Tab-separated table of C-alpha atoms and ligand atoms in Angstrom:
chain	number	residue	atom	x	y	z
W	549	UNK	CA	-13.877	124.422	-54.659
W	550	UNK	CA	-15.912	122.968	-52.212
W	551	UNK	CA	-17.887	119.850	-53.176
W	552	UNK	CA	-21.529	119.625	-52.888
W	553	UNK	CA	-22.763	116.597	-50.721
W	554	UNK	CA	-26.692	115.930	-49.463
W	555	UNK	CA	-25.900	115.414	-45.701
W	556	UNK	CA	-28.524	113.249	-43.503
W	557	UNK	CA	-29.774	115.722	-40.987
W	558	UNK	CA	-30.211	114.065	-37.697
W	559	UNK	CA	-32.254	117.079	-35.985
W	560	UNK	CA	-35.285	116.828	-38.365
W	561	UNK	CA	-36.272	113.137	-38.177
W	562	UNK	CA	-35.759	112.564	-34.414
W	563	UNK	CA	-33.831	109.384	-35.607
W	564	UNK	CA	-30.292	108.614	-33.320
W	565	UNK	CA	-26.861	110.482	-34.390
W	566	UNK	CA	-23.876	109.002	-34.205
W	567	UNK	CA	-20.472	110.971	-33.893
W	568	UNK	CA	-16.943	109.624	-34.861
W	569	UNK	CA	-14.861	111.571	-32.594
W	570	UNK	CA	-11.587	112.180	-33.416
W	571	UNK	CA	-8.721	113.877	-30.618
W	572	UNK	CA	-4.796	114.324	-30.830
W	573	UNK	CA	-4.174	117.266	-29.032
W	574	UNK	CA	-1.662	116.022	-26.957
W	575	UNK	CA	-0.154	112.723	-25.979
W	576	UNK	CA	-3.335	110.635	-26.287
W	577	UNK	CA	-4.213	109.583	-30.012
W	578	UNK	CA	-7.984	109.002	-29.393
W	579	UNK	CA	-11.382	107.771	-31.106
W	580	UNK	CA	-15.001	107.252	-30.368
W	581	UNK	CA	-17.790	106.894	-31.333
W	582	UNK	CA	-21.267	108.297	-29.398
W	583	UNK	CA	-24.599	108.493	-30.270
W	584	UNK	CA	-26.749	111.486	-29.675
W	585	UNK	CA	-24.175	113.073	-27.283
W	586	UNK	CA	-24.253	111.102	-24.218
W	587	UNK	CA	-24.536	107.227	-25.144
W	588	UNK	CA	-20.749	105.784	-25.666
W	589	UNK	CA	-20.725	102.778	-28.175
W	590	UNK	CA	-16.705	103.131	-28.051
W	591	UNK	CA	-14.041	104.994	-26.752
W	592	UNK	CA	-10.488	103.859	-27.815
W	593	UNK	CA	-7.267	105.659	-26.317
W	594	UNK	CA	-3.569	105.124	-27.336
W	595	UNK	CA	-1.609	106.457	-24.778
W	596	UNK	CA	2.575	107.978	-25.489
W	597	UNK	CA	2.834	108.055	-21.676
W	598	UNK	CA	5.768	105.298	-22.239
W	599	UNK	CA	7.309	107.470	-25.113
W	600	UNK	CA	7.508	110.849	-23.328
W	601	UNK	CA	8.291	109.052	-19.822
W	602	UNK	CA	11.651	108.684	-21.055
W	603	UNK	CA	12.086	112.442	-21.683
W	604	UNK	CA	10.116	113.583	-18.471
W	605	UNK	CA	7.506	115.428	-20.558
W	606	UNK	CA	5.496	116.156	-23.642
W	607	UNK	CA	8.123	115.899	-26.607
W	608	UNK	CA	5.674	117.719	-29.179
W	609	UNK	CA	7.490	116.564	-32.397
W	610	UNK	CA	7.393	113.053	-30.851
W	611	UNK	CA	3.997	113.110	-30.082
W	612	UNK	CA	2.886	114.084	-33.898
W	613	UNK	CA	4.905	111.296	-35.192
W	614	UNK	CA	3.046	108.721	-32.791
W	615	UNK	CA	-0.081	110.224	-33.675
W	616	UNK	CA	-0.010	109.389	-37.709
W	617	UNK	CA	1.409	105.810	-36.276
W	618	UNK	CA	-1.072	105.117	-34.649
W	619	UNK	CA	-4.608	107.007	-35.608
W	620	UNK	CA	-5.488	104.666	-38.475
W	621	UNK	CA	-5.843	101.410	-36.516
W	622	UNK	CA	-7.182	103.199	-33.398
W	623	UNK	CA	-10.181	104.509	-35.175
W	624	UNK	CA	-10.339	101.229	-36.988
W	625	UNK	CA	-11.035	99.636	-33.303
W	626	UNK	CA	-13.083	102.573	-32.249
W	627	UNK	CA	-15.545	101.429	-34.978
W	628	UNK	CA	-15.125	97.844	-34.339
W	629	UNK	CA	-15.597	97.957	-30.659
W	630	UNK	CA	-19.276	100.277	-31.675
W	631	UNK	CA	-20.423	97.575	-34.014
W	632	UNK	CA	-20.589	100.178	-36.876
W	633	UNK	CA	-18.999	101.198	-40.378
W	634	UNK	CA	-18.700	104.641	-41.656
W	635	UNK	CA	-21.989	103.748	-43.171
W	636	UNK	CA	-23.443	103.964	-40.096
W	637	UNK	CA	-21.842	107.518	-38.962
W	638	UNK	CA	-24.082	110.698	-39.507
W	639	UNK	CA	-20.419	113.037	-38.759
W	640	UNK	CA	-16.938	113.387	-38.216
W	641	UNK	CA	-15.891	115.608	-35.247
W	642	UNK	CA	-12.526	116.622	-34.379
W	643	UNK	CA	-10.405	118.663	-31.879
W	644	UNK	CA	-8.538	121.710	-33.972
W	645	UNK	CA	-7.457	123.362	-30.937
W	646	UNK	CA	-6.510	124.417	-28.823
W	647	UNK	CA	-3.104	121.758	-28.315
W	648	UNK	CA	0.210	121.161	-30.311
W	649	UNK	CA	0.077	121.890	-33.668
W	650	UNK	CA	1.586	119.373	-35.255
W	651	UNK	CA	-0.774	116.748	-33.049
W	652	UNK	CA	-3.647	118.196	-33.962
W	653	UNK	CA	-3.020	118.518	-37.734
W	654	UNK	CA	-2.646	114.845	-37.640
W	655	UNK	CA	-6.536	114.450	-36.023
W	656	UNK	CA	-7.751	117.097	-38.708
W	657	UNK	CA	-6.331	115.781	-41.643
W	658	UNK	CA	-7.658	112.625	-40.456
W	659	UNK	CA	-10.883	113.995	-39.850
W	660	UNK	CA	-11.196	116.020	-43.293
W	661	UNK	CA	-10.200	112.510	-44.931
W	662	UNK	CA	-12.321	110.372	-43.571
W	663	UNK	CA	-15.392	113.250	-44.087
W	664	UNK	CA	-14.449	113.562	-47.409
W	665	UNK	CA	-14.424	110.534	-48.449
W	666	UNK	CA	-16.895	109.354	-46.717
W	667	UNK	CA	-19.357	112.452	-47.826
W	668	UNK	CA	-20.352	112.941	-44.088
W	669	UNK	CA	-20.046	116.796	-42.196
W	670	UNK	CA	-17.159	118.070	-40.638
W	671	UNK	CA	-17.415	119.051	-36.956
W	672	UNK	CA	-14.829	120.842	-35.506
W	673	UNK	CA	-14.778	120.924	-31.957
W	674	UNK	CA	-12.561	122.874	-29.155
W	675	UNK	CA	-10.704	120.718	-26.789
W	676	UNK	CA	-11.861	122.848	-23.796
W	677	UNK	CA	-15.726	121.982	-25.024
W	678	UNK	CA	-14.621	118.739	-25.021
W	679	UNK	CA	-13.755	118.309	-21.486
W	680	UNK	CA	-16.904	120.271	-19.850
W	681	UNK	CA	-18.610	117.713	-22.098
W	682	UNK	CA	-17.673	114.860	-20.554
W	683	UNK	CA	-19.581	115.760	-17.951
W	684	UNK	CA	-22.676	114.998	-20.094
W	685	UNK	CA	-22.045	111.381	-20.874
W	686	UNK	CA	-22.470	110.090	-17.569
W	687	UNK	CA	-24.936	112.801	-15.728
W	688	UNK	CA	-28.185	111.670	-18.427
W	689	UNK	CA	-29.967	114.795	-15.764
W	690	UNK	CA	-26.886	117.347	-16.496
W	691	UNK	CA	-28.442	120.444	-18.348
W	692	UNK	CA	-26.774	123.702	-18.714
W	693	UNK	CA	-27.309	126.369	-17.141
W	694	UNK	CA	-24.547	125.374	-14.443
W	695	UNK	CA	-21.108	126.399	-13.322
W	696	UNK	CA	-17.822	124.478	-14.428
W	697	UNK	CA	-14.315	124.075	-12.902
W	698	UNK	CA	-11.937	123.901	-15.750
W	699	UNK	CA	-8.222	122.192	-14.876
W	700	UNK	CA	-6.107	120.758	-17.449
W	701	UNK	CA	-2.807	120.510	-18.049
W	702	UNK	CA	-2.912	123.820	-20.100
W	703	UNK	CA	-5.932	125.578	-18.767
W	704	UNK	CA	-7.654	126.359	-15.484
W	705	UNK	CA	-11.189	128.137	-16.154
W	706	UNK	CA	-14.141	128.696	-14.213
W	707	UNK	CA	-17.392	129.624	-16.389
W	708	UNK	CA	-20.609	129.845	-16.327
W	709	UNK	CA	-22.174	127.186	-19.117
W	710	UNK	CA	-24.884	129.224	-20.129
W	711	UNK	CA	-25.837	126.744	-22.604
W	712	UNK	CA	-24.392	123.527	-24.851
W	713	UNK	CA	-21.165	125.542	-25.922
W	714	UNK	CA	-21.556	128.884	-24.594
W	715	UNK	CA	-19.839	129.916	-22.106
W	716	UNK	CA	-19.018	133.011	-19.795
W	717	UNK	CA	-15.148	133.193	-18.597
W	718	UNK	CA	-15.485	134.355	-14.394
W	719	UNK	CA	-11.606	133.555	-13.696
W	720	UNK	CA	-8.805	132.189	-15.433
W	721	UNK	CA	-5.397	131.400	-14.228
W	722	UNK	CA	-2.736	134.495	-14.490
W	723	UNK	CA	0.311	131.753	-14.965
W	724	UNK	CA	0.535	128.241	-14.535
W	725	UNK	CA	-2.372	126.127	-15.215
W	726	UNK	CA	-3.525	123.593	-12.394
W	727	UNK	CA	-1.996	120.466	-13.733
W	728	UNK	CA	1.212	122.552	-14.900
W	729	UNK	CA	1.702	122.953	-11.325
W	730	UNK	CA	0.879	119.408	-10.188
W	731	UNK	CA	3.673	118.428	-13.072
W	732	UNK	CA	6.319	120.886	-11.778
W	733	UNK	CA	5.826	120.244	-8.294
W	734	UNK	CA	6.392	116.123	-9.387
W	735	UNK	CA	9.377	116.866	-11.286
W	736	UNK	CA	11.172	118.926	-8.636
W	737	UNK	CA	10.288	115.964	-5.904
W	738	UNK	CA	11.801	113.587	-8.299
W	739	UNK	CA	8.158	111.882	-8.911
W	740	UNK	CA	8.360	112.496	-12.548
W	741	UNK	CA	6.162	112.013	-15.370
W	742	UNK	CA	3.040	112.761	-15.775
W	743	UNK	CA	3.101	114.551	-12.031
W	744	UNK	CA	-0.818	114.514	-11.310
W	745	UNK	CA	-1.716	111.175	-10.673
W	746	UNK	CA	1.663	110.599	-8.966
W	747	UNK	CA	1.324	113.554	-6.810
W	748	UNK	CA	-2.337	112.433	-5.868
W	749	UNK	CA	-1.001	109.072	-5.151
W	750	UNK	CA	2.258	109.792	-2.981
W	751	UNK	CA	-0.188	112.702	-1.094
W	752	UNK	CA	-2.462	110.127	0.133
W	753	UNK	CA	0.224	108.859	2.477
W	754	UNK	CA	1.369	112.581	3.802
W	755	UNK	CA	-0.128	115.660	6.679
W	756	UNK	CA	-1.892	118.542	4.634
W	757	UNK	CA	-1.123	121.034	6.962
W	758	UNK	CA	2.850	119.614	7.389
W	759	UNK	CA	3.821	122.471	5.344
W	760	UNK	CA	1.452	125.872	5.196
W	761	UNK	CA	2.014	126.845	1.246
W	762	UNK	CA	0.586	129.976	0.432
W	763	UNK	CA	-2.968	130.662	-1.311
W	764	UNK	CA	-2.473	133.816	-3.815
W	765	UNK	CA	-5.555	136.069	-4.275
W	766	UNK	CA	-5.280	138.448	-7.030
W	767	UNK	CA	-6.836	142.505	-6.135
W	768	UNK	CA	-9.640	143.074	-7.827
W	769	UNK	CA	-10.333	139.406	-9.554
W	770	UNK	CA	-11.544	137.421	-7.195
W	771	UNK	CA	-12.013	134.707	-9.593
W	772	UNK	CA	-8.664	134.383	-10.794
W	773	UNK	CA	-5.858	131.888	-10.020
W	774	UNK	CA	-2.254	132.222	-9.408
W	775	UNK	CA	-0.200	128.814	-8.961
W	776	UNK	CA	3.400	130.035	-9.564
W	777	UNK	CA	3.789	131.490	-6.393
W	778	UNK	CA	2.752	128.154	-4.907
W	779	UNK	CA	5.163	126.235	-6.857
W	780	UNK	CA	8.234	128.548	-6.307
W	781	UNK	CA	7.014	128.184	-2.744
W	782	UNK	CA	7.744	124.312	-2.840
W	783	UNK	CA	10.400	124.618	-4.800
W	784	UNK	CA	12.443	126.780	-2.380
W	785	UNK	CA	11.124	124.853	0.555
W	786	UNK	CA	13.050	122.052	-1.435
W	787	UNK	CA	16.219	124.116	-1.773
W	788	UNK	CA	16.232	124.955	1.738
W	789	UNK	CA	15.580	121.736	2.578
W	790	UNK	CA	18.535	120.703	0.641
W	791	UNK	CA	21.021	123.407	2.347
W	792	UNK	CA	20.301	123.069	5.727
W	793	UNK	CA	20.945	118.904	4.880
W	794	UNK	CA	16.906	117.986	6.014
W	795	UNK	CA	15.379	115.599	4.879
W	796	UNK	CA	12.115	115.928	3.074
W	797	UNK	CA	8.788	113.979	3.088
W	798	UNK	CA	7.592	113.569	-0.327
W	799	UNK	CA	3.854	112.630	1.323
W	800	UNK	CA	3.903	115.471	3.190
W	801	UNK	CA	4.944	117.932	0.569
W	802	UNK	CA	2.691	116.862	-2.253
W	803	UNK	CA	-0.145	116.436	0.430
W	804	UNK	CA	0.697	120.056	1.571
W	805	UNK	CA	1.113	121.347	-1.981
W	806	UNK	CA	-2.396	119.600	-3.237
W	807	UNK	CA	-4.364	120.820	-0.380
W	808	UNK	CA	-3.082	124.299	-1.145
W	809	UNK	CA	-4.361	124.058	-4.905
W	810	UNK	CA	-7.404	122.376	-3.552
W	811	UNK	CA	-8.530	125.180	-1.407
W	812	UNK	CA	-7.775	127.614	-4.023
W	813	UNK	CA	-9.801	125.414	-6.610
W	814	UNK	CA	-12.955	124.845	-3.979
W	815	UNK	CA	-13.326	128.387	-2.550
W	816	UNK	CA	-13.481	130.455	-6.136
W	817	UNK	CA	-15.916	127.336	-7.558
W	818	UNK	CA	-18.106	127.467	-4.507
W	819	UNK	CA	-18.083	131.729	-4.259
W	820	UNK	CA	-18.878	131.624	-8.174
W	821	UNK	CA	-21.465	129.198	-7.644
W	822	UNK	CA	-23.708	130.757	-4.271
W	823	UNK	CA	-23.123	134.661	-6.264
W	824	UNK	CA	-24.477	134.005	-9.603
W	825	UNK	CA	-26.974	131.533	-7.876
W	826	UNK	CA	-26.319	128.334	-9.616
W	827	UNK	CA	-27.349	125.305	-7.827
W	828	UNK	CA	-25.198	122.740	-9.853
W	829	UNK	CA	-21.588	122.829	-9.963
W	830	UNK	CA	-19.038	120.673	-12.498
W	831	UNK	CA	-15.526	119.885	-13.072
W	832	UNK	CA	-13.573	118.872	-15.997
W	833	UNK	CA	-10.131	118.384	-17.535
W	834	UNK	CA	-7.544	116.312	-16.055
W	835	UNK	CA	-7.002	117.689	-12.839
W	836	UNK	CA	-10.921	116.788	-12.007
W	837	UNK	CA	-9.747	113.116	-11.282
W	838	UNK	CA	-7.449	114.344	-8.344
W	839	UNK	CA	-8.855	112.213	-5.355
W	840	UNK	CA	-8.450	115.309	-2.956
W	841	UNK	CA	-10.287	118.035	-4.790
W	842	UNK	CA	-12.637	115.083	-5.284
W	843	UNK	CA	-13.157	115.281	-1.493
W	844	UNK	CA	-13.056	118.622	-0.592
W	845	UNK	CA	-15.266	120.027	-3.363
W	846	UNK	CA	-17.834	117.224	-2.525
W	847	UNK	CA	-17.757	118.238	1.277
W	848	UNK	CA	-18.171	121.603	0.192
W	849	UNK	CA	-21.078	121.372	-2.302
W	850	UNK	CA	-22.900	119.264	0.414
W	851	UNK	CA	-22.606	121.452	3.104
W	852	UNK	CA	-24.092	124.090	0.732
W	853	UNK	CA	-27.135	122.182	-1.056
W	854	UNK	CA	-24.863	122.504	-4.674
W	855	UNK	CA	-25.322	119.746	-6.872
W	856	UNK	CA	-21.721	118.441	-8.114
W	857	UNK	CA	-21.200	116.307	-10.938
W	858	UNK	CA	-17.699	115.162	-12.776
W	859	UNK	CA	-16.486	112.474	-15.155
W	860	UNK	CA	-14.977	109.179	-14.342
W	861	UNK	CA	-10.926	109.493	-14.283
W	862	UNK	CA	-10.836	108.189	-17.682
W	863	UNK	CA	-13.252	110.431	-19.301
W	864	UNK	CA	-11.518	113.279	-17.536
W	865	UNK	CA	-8.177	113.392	-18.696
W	866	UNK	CA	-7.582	113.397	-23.057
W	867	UNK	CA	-10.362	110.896	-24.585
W	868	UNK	CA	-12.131	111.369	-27.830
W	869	UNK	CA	-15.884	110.409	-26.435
W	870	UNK	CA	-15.732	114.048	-25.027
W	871	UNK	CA	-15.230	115.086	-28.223
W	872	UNK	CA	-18.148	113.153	-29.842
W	873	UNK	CA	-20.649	114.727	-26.843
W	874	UNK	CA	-19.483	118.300	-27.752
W	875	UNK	CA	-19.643	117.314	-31.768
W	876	UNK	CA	-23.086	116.567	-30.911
W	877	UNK	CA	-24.431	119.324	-29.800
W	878	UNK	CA	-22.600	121.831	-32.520
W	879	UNK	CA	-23.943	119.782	-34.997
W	880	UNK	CA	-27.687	120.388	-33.217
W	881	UNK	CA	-26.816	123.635	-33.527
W	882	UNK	CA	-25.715	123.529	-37.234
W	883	UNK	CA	-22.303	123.918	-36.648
W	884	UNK	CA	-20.795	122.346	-39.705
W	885	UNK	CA	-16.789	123.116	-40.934
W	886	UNK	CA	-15.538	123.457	-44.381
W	887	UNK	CA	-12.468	121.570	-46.008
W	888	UNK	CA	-10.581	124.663	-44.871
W	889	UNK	CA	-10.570	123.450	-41.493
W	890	UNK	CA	-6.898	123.990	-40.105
W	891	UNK	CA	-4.951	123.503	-36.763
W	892	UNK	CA	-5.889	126.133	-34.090
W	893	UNK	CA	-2.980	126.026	-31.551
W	894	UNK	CA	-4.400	128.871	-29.086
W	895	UNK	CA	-7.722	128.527	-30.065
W	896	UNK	CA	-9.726	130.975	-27.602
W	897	UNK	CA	-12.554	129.874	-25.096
W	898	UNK	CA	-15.953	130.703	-26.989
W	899	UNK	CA	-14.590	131.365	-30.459
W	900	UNK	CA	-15.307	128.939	-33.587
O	1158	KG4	O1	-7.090	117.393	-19.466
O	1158	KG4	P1	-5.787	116.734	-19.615
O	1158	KG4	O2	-5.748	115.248	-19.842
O	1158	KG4	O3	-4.953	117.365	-20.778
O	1158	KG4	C1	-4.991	118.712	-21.108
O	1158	KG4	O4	-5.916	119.118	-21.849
O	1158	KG4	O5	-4.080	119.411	-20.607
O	1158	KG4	O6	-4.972	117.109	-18.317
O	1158	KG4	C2	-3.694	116.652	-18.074
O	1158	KG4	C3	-3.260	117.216	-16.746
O	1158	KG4	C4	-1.800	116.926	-16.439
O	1158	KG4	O7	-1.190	118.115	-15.979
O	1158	KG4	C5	-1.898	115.894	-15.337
O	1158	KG4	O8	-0.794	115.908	-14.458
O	1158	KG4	C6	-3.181	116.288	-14.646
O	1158	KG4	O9	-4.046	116.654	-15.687
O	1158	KG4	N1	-3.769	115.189	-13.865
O	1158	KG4	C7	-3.905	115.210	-12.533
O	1158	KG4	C8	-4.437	113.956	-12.162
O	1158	KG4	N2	-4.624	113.219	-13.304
O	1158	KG4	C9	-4.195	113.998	-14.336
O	1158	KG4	N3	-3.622	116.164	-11.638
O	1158	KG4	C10	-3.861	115.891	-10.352
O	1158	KG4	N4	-4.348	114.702	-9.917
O	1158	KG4	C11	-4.667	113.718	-10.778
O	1158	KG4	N5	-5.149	112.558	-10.328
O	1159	ZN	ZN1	-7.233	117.982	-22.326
């Protein structure tokens, strides 16, 4: 039976909304709170890098268990560090999916706790939302319609944001996501975990063009991306490498690798964005802090008049103030979740 509550409606008074944000998808145990979608008043993040450092990757049962450590006292300081109580929070939001399950049950439960018994709407929010949204916090003149560059750990995207939350899927990845790649190619160099920023870092030192990996293009989907062909690329470069007794240059190899994903990354972004006639181009998800795509999507956007926005590092990779921005506008848009709210592992792009 669900329970009857009078909810505050921030959209017919005009008066400010604030969001607790709530996101465990992964290996960052996350809270926030943000008012009317783009003004931060918090944004607390517990990170398991130390935990799953020791294992060389996401251990998911690991994670869950660090997750119901530690989200009590980290939404206790997400509140603390806004100035506010519950009292002051008009809803909950909360990442269902897609992720691990047993890390995201943790934020949910949470979530449908604190909602309950609190009496304040449940917002249920995809993780994927979440990261395009980042780009709203700090860009006060970012409106959709504009193109977005999706790279996370699990996903690499490139849509059209046709408005807050609806989207339309141009290209996808056909294997391994961008930072899967970034975290393979560490591994099998010996740079460990988590590979992105440590590639991006040991690739500032090293020649691009040292090694010339190849770009896949896939027949008939010319905004799709391939990156297992790249990394079985530099991981027999590293085999032969190993036989013939050479040595190898970690700077050059990452550098080589990254530029390879780079180019791959820029061209599709920049075709999508002069044939469907968008003048303002975004990136998101973890893989949008990467210094070089950075660059080379910035030199490209200028020498084409686009527009090109993306989040600070910190608001790129897992956070929960992404969440809150996305919370906001499904909850301008009514979206509002029942106590049945559950886990969503593969949750689609676009689906509720
Ligand atoms: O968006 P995110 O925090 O989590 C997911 O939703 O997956 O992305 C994590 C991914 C990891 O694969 C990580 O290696 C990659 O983003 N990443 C980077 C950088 N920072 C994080 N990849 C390349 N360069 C970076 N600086
Ligand atoms: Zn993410």
């Amino acid at each position: 039976m669900e329970e009857k509550i009078k909810f505050h409606d921030c959209r017919s008074d005009g008066e400010c909304c604030r969001i607790l944000a709530i996101e465990s998808s992964c290996d960052e145990t996350a809270a926030a709170v943000v008012e009317n979608g783009r003004r931060v008043l918090s944004n607390v993040i517990s990170s398991q890098i130390a935990l799953h450092t020791l294992y060389g990757g996401v251990v998911p049962e690991l994670a869950s268990r660090k997750h119901i450590e530690k989200i009590n006292q980290v939404i206790e300081a997400a509140l603390k560090e806004a100035g506010v109580t519950l009292e002051d929070i008009d809803a909950i939001g909360v990442t269902y999916g897609p992720g691990l399950v047993g890390a995201l049950l943790v934020g949910v439960a949470e979530a449908k706790a604190i909602a309950y018994a609190a009496k304040k709407p449940l917002i249920g929010v995809h993780h994927i939302e979440g990261h395009v949204s980042a780009n709203f916090i700090e860009h006060p003149d970012l409106e959709p319609p504009f193109i977005c560059l999706i790279v996370s750990g699990g996903h690499t995207h490139l849509v059209i944001v046709r408005d807050y939350g609806e989207f339309e899927i141009l290209g996808r990845t056909r294997d391994d996501a961008a930072g899967e790649a970034f975290d393979k190619v560490a591994r099998a160099v010996g740079l460990g975990y988590p590979g992105g920023p440590k590639v991006d870092k040991a690739a500032k030192e090293g020649n691009p063009h040292a090694v010339e990996f190849p770009r896949a293009k896939i027949e008939g989907s010319p905004y799709d991306f391939s990156f297992s062909g790249l990394k079985s690329a530099v991981l027999n470069y590293i085999n032969h490498a190993k036989m013939t007794g050479e040595e190898i240059s970690v700077p050059d190899l990452t550098a080589s690798f990254q530029n390879a994903v780079v180019e791959s990354l820029v061209s599709r972004a920049i075709m999508a964005a002069k044939e469907y006639g968008y003048r303002k181009l975004a990136m998101a998800g973890g893989v949008a802090s990467n210094s070089a795509l950075r660059e080379g999507m910035k030199a490209a956007c200028e020498k084409e008049g686009i527009s090109l926005y993306y989040p600070s590092p910190v608001l790129c990779t897992d956070n929960a103030a992404m969440i809150g921005a996305a919370a906001y506008y499904e909850y301008k848009k009514g979206t509002r979740h029942g106590w049945d709210l559950n886990a969503v592992p593969n949750l689609k792009l676009g689906e509720r």
